Short mmCIF file of C-alpha atoms and ligand atoms in Angstrom, two decimals:
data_model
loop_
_atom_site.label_atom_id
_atom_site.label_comp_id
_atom_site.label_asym_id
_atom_site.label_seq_id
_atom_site.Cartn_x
_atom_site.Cartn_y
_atom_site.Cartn_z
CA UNK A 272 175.70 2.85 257.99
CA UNK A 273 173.84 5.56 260.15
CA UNK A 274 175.90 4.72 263.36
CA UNK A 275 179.30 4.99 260.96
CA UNK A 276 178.43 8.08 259.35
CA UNK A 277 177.95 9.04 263.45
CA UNK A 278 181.35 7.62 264.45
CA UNK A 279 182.40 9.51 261.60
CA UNK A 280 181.54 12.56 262.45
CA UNK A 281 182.75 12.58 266.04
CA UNK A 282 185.92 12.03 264.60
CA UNK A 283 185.92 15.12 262.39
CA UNK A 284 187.53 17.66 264.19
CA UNK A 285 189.49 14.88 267.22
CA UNK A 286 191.18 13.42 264.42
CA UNK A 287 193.88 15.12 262.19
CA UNK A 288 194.39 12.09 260.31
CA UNK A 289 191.94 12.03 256.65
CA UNK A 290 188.59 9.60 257.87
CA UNK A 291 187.36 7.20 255.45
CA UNK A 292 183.99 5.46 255.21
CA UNK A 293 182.50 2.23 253.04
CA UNK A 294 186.72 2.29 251.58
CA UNK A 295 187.32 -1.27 250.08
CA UNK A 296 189.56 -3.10 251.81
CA UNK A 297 190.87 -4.61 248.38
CA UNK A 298 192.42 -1.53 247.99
CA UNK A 299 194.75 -1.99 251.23
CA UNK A 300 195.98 -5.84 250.98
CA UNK A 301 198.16 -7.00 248.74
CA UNK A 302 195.76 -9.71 247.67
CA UNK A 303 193.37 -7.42 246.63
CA UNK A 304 190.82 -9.14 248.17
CA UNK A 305 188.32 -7.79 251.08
CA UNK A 306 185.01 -5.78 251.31
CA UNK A 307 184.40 -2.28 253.05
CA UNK A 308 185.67 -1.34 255.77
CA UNK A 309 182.73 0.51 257.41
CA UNK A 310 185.09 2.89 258.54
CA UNK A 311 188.96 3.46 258.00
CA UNK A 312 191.18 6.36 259.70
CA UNK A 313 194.90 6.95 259.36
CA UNK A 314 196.03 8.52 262.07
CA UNK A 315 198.48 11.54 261.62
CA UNK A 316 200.63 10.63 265.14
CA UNK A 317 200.30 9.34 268.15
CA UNK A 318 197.74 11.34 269.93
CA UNK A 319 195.39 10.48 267.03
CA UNK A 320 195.99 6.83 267.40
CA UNK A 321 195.77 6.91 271.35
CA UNK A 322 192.30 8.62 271.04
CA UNK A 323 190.82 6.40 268.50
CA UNK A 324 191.53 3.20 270.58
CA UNK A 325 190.19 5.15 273.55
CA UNK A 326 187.45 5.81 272.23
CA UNK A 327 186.82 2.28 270.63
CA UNK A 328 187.06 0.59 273.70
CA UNK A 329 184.86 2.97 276.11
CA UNK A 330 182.11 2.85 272.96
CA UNK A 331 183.11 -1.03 272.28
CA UNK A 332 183.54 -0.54 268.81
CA UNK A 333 185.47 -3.44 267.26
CA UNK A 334 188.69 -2.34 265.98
CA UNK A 335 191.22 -3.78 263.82
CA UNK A 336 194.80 -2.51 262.89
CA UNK A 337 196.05 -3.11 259.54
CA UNK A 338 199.91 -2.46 258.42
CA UNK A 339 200.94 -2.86 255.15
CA UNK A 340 198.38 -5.38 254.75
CA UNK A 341 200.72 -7.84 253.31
CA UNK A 342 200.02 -10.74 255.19
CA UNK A 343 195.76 -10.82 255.85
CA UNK A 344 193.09 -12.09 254.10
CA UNK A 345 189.85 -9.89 254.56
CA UNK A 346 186.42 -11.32 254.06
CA UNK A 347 184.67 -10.36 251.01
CA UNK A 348 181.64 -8.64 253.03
CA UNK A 349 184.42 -6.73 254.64
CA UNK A 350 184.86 -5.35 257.63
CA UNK A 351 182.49 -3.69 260.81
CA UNK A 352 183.81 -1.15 262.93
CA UNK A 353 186.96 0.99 262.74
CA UNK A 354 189.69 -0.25 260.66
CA UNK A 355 193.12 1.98 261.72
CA UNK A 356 195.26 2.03 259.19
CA UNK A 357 198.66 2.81 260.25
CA UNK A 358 201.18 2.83 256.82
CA UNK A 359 201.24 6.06 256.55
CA UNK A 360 201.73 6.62 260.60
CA UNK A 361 205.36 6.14 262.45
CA UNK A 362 207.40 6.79 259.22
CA UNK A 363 210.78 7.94 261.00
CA UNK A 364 214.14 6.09 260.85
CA UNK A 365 217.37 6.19 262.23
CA UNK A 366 220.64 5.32 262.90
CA UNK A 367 223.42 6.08 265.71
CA UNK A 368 225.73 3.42 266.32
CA UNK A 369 225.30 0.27 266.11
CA UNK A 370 221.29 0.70 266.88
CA UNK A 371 218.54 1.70 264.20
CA UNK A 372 215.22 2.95 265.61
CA UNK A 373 212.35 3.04 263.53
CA UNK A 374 208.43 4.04 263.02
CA UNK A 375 206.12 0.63 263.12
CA UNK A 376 205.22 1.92 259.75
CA UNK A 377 208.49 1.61 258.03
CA UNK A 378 208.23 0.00 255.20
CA UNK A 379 210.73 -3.33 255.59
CA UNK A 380 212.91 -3.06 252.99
CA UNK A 381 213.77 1.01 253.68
CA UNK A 382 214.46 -0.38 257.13
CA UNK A 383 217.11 -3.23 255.23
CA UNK A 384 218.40 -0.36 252.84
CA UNK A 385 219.04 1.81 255.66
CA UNK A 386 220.73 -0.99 257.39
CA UNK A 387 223.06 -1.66 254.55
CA UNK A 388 223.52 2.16 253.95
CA UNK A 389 225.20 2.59 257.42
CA UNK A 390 227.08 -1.29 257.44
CA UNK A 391 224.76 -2.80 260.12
CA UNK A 392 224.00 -6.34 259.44
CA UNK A 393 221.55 -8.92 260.98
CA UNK A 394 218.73 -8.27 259.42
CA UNK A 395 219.40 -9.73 255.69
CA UNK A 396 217.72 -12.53 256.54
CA UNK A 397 214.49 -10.78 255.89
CA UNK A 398 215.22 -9.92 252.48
CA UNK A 399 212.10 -9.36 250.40
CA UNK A 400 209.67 -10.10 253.56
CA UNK A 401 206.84 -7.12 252.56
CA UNK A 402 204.69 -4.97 254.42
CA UNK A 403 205.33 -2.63 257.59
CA UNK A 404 207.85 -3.46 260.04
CA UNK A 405 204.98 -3.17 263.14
CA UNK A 406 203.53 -6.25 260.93
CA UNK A 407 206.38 -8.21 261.00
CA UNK A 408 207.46 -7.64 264.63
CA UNK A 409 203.25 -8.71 265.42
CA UNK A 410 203.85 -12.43 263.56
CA UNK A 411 207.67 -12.56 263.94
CA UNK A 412 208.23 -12.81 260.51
CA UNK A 413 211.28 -14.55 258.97
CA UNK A 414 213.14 -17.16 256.81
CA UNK A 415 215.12 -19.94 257.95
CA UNK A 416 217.81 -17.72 258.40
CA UNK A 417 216.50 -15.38 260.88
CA UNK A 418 213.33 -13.76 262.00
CA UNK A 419 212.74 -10.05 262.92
CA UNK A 420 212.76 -10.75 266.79
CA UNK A 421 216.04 -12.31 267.17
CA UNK A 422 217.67 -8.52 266.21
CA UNK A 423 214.99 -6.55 268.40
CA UNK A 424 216.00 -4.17 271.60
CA UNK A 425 212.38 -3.12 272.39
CA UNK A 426 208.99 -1.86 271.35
CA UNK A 427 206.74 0.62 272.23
CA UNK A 428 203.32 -0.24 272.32
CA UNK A 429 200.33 1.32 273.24
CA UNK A 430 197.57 -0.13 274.80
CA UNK A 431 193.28 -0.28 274.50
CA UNK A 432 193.79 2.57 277.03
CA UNK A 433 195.95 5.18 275.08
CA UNK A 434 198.88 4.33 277.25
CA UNK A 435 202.44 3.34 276.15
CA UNK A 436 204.86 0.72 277.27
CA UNK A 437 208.36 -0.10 276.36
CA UNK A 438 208.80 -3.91 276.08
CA UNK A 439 211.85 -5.53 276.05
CA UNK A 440 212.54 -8.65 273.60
CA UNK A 441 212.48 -10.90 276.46
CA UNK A 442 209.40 -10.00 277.28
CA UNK A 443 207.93 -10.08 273.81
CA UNK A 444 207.63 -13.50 274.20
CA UNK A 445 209.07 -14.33 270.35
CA UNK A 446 208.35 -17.87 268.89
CA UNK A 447 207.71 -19.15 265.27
CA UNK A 448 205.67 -16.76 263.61
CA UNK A 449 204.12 -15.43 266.72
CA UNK A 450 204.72 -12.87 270.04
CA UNK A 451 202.72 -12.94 272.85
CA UNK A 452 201.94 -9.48 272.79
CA UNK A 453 198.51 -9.21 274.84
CA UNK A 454 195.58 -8.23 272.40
CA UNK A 455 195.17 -5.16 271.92
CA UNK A 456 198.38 -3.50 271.81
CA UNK A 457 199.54 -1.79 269.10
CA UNK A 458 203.17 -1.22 267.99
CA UNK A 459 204.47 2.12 267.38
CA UNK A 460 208.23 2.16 267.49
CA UNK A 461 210.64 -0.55 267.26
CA UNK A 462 214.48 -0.59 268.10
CA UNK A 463 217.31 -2.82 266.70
CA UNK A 464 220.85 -3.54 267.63
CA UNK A 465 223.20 -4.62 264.80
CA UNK A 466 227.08 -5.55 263.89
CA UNK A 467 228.72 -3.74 262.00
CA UNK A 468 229.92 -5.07 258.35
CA UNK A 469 230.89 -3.61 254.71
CA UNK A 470 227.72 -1.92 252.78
CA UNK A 471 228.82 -4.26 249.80
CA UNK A 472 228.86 -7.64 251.80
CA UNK A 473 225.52 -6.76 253.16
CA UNK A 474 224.26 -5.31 249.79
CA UNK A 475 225.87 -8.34 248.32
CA UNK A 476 223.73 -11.01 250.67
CA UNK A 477 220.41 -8.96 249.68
CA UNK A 478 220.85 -9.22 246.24
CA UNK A 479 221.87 -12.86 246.49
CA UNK A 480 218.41 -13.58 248.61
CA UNK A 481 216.50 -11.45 246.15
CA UNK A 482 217.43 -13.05 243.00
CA UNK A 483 216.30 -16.64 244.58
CA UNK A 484 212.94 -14.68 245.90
CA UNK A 485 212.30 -14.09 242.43
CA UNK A 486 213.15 -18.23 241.34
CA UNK A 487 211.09 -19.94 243.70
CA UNK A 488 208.27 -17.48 244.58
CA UNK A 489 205.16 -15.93 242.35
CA UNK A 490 206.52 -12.63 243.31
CA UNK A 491 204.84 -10.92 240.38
CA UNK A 492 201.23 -11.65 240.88
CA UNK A 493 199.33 -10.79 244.16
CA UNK A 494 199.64 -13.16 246.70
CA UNK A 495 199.62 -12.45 251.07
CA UNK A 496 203.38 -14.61 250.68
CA UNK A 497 203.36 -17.80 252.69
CA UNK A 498 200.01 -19.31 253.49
CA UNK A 499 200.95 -21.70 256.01
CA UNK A 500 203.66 -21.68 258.89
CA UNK A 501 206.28 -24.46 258.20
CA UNK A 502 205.59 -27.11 260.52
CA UNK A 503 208.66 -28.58 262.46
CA UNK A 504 211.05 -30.63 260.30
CA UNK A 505 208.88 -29.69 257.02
CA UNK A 506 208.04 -27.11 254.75
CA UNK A 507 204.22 -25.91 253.84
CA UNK A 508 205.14 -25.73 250.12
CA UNK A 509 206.93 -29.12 249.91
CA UNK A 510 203.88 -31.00 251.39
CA UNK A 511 200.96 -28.83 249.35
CA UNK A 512 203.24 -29.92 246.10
CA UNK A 513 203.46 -33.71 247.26
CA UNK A 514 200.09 -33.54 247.80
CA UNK A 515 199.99 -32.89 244.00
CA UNK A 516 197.90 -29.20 244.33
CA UNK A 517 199.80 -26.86 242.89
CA UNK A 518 198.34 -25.09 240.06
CA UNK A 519 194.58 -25.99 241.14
CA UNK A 520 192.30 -23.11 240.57
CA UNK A 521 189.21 -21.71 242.25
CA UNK A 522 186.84 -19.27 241.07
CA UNK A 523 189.85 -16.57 240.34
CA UNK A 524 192.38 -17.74 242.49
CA UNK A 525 194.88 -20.42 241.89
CA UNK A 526 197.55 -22.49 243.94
CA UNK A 527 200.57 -21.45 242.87
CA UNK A 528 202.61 -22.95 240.13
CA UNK A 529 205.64 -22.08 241.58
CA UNK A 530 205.77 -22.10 245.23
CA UNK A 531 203.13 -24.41 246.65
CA UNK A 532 203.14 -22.25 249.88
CA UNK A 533 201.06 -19.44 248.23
CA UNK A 534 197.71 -18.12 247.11
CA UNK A 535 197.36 -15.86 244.18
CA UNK A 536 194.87 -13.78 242.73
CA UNK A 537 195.11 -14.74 239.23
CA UNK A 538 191.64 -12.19 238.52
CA UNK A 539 189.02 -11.26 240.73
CA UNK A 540 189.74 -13.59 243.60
CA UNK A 541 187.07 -13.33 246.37
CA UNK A 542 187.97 -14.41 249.71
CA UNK A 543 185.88 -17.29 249.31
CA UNK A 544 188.10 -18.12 246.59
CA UNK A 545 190.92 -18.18 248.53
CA UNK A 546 189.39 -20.11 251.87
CA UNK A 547 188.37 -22.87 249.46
CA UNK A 548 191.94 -23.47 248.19
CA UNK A 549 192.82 -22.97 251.98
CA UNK A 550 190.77 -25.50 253.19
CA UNK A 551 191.28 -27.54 250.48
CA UNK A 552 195.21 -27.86 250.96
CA UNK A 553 194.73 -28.49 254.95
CA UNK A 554 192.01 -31.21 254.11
CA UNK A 555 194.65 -33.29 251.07
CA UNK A 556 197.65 -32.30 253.21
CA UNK A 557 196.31 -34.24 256.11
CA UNK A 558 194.77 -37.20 254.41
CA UNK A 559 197.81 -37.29 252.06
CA UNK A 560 200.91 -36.74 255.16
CA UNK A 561 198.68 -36.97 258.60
CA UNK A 562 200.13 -32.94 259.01
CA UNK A 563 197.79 -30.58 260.12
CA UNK A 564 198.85 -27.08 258.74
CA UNK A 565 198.69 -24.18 260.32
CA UNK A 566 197.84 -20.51 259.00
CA UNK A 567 200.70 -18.02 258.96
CA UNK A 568 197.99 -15.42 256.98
CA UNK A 569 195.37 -13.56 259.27
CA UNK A 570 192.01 -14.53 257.91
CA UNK A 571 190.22 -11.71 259.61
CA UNK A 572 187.14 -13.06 260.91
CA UNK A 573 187.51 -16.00 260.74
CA UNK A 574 187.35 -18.98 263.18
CA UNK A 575 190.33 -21.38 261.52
CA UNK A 576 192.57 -20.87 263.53
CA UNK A 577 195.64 -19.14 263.21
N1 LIG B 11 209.41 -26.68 248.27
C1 LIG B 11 208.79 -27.63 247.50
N2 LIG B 11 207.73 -27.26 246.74
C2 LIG B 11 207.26 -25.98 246.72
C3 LIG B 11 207.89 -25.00 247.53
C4 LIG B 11 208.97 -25.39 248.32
O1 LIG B 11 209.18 -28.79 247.48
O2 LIG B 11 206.29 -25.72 246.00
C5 LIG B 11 210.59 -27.06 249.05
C6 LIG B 11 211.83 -26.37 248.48
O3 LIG B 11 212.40 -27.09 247.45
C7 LIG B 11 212.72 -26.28 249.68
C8 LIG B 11 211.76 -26.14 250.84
O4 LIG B 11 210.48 -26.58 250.39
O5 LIG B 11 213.46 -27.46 249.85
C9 LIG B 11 211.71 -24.72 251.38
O6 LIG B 11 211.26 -23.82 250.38
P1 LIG B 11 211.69 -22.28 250.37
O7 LIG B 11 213.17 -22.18 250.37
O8 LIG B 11 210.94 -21.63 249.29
O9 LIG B 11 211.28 -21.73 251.78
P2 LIG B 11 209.90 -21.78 252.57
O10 LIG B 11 210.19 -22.46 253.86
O11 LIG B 11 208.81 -22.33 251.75
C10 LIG B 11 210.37 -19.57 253.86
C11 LIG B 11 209.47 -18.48 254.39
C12 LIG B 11 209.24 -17.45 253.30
C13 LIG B 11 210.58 -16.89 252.84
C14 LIG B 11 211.45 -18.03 252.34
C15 LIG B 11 212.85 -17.54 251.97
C16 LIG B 11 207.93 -19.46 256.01
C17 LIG B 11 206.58 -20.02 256.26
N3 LIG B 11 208.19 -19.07 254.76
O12 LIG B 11 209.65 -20.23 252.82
O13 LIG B 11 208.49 -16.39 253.86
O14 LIG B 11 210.39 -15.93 251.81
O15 LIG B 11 211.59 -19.01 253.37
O16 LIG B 11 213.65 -18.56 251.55
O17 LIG B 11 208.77 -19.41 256.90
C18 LIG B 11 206.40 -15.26 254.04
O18 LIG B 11 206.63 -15.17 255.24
O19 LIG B 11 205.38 -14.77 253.54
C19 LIG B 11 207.32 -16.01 253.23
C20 LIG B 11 207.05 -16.26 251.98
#
């Protein structure tokens, strides 16, 4: 706590961004779930960001960058080291032509309500997918209908040593659920190219995609959406429902009812809560269907892998 308070105070002064120490993590995922972070900064641009990962790597201070926090699972003894918090960093959004460039802290569904607001379409497909879009470009997020990479142009990122790279979407190295993005880097600006189409027919696909969000997913309770990647030719949810587990409870967290692909926090889930249900689904799901599931979540920390 000494050594924080330390780090703390050398970054009084460097930093314009507001410094944070012992701030529960809870408050920053949408699980809720997740001890301290010893200590959390939000940078105020990108010099601030640049000097706190320089200065993390020449003092080897463990670092980790959360976005909207919509997709990790934080241990309940929290977190050591510097936590940078960027969803209040990169904020600006545009459009000219047929391209929209935006922060990596854009929230993703001001970067879909833009994109219906000037009749560029492509990115419906991600319709309701929360948190930051620097989040989703990290774990290409997506639906069956499209994921975030497929309409990219290029990143910036910047790297361990404060510098900054443009990379192309050939070079982001875009699967399922992942980019090969080396460790490390950290995305700060994002560029898509779109087609054009009406502002209603867009509107109109949203709203369709919403309404079935709201039928088949626990979208009113707290939840870090899909647990588990679908694994080729299947889907998570169907085989955690044939594996007759949805609805089982642990401590205060609960498969859900409705969607056996997620976790939710019913009341006062601990991570612990939520690893036991995690385990517990991988363990029936592969005695039950011989499929080993993988995580789509970060579990920060943790060695199950990802
Ligand atoms: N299903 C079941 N039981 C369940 C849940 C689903 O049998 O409890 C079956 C459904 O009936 C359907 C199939 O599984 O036939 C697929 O279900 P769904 O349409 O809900 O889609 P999903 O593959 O489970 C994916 C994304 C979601 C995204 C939806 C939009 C992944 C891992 N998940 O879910 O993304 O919202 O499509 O349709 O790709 C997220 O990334 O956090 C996320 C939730």
């Amino acid at each position: 706590m000494l050594e924080m308070l330390s780090l703390q105070e050398r970054f009084h002064g460097l930093i314009r961004g507001q410094i944070l120490v012992e701030e529960p993590l809870a408050l920053h995922t949408y699980f809720h779930v997740g001890g301290p972070a010893d200590v959390m900064v939000f940078p105020a641009d990108l010099g601030d960001l640049k000097l706190l990962l320089k200065t993390a790597r020449d003092e080897a201070i463990p670092v980790l960058i959360l976005g909207g926090g919509s997709n990790m699972l934080v241990p309940d003894d929290g977190v050591r080291g510097l936590v940078i918090n960027l969803s209040r960093t990169f904020l600006d959004i545009e459009a000219a032509d047929k391209r929209i460039r935006c922060g990596a802290g854009v929230r993703m569904s001001r970067l879909l309500a833009l994109s219906a607001m000037r009749g560029l379409t492509g990115l419906e497909g991600l319709t309701g997918i929360p948190g930051t879009v620097g989040g989703a470009i990290k774990g290409n997020a997506g639906t069956p209908t499209g994921a975030i990479a497929d309409h990219l142009d290029w990143i910036r990122v910047v790297n361990g040593l404060g510098e900054e790279r443009v990379v192309s979407r050939d070079a982001l190295g875009a699967g399922y659920r992942r980019t090969a993005l080396p460790s490390g880097s950290v995305i700060v600006d994002a560029c898509f190219t779109l087609a054009p189409a009406t502002a209603a027919e867009i509107r109109g696909t949203i709203s369709r995609l919403l309404v079935r969000r709201n039928l088949t997913q626990p979208v009113t309770v707290r939840s870090a959406g899909c647990i588990f990647k679908n694994p080729p030719g299947d889907f998570a949810g169907r085989l955690v429902e044939r594996a007759g587990l949805k609805g089982l409870r642990h401590g205060g967290a609960q498969i859900s009812e409705k969607h056996g692909n997620f976790i939710v926090n019913l009341d006062g889930a601990t991570a612990a809560d939520v690893l036991w249900l995690i385990e517990r689904a991988r363990t029936e799901v592969m005695m039950k269907t011989g499929v080993a599931l993988e995580l789509e979540i970060q579990v920060v920390g943790s060695p199950i892998a990802g």
